[in-house]
Tab-separated table of C-alpha atoms in Angstrom:
chain	number	residue	atom	x	y	z
A	146	VAL	CA	-59.167	-30.322	6.493
A	147	THR	CA	-58.812	-33.821	7.872
A	148	ALA	CA	-60.886	-36.982	7.843
A	149	GLU	CA	-61.860	-36.161	11.414
A	150	ASN	CA	-63.295	-32.705	10.684
A	151	ILE	CA	-64.414	-32.648	7.043
A	152	GLY	CA	-67.998	-33.407	8.034
A	153	ASP	CA	-68.030	-30.403	10.353
A	154	TYR	CA	-67.015	-28.103	7.516
A	155	PHE	CA	-69.881	-29.202	5.311
A	156	ALA	CA	-72.351	-29.315	8.206
A	157	ASN	CA	-71.567	-25.655	8.815
A	158	GLY	CA	-72.181	-24.533	5.246
A	159	ALA	CA	-68.922	-25.126	3.383
A	160	SER	CA	-69.331	-25.933	-0.286
A	161	ALA	CA	-65.695	-26.950	-0.805
A	162	ALA	CA	-62.714	-28.141	1.202
A	163	ALA	CA	-58.980	-28.111	0.615
A	164	PHE	CA	-56.227	-30.239	2.025
A	165	GLY	CA	-52.468	-29.995	1.945
A	166	ALA	CA	-49.792	-30.562	4.573
A	167	GLY	CA	-51.994	-32.897	6.602
A	168	ILE	CA	-52.092	-35.278	3.650
A	169	PHE	CA	-48.850	-34.506	1.847
A	170	ARG	CA	-46.531	-34.697	4.822
A	171	ARG	CA	-42.979	-33.671	4.108
A	172	GLU	CA	-41.444	-36.721	5.808
A	173	TRP	CA	-43.683	-39.099	3.850
A	174	ILE	CA	-42.664	-37.533	0.558
A	175	LYS	CA	-39.002	-37.442	1.556
A	176	ASN	CA	-39.111	-41.128	2.525
A	177	ASN	CA	-41.172	-42.171	-0.519
A	178	GLU	CA	-43.999	-43.318	1.748
A	179	PHE	CA	-46.657	-42.704	-0.850
A	180	ASP	CA	-48.792	-45.517	0.551
A	181	LYS	CA	-49.349	-43.366	3.639
A	182	ILE	CA	-50.457	-40.442	1.481
A	183	THR	CA	-52.804	-42.745	-0.418
A	184	GLY	CA	-54.196	-44.046	2.868
A	185	GLU	CA	-54.871	-40.547	4.175
A	186	ILE	CA	-56.603	-39.556	0.935
A	187	ARG	CA	-58.776	-42.677	1.165
A	188	ARG	CA	-59.694	-41.844	4.770
A	189	LEU	CA	-60.574	-38.285	3.778
A	190	LEU	CA	-62.737	-39.416	0.867
A	191	GLN	CA	-64.492	-42.025	2.999
A	192	ALA	CA	-65.219	-39.419	5.670
A	193	TYR	CA	-66.540	-37.057	3.000
A	194	GLY	CA	-68.745	-39.837	1.641
A	195	ARG	CA	-70.197	-40.502	5.092
A	196	ALA	CA	-70.797	-36.795	5.696
A	197	ASN	CA	-72.327	-36.321	2.251
A	198	SER	CA	-74.619	-39.292	2.800
A	199	GLU	CA	-75.798	-37.833	6.103
A	200	PHE	CA	-76.639	-34.524	4.408
A	201	ARG	CA	-78.513	-36.202	1.567
A	202	ASN	CA	-80.342	-38.702	3.808
A	203	PRO	CA	-80.779	-37.072	7.201
A	204	ASN	CA	-82.136	-39.105	10.060
A	205	PRO	CA	-85.779	-37.989	10.370
A	206	GLU	CA	-85.615	-38.421	14.146
A	207	THR	CA	-82.953	-35.715	14.398
A	208	ILE	CA	-84.711	-33.122	12.246
A	209	SER	CA	-86.620	-30.573	14.302
A	210	LYS	CA	-90.107	-29.846	13.054
A	211	SER	CA	-91.097	-26.212	12.835
A	212	GLU	CA	-94.770	-25.540	13.472
């Protein structure tokens, strides 16, 4: 799961998401570039927050009405 696709997972019914090598990149760990890991985690959490907000507060104009 990445910041770019986490919303898609939850929009399609996921109730959880996992991340690994996309966040904890071997070269970043090897080079002690923990700021990059932190940045990717922040991006992922921000994307999740946006997606979660959209699910909790959907735009009424985009909701189809069933009659």
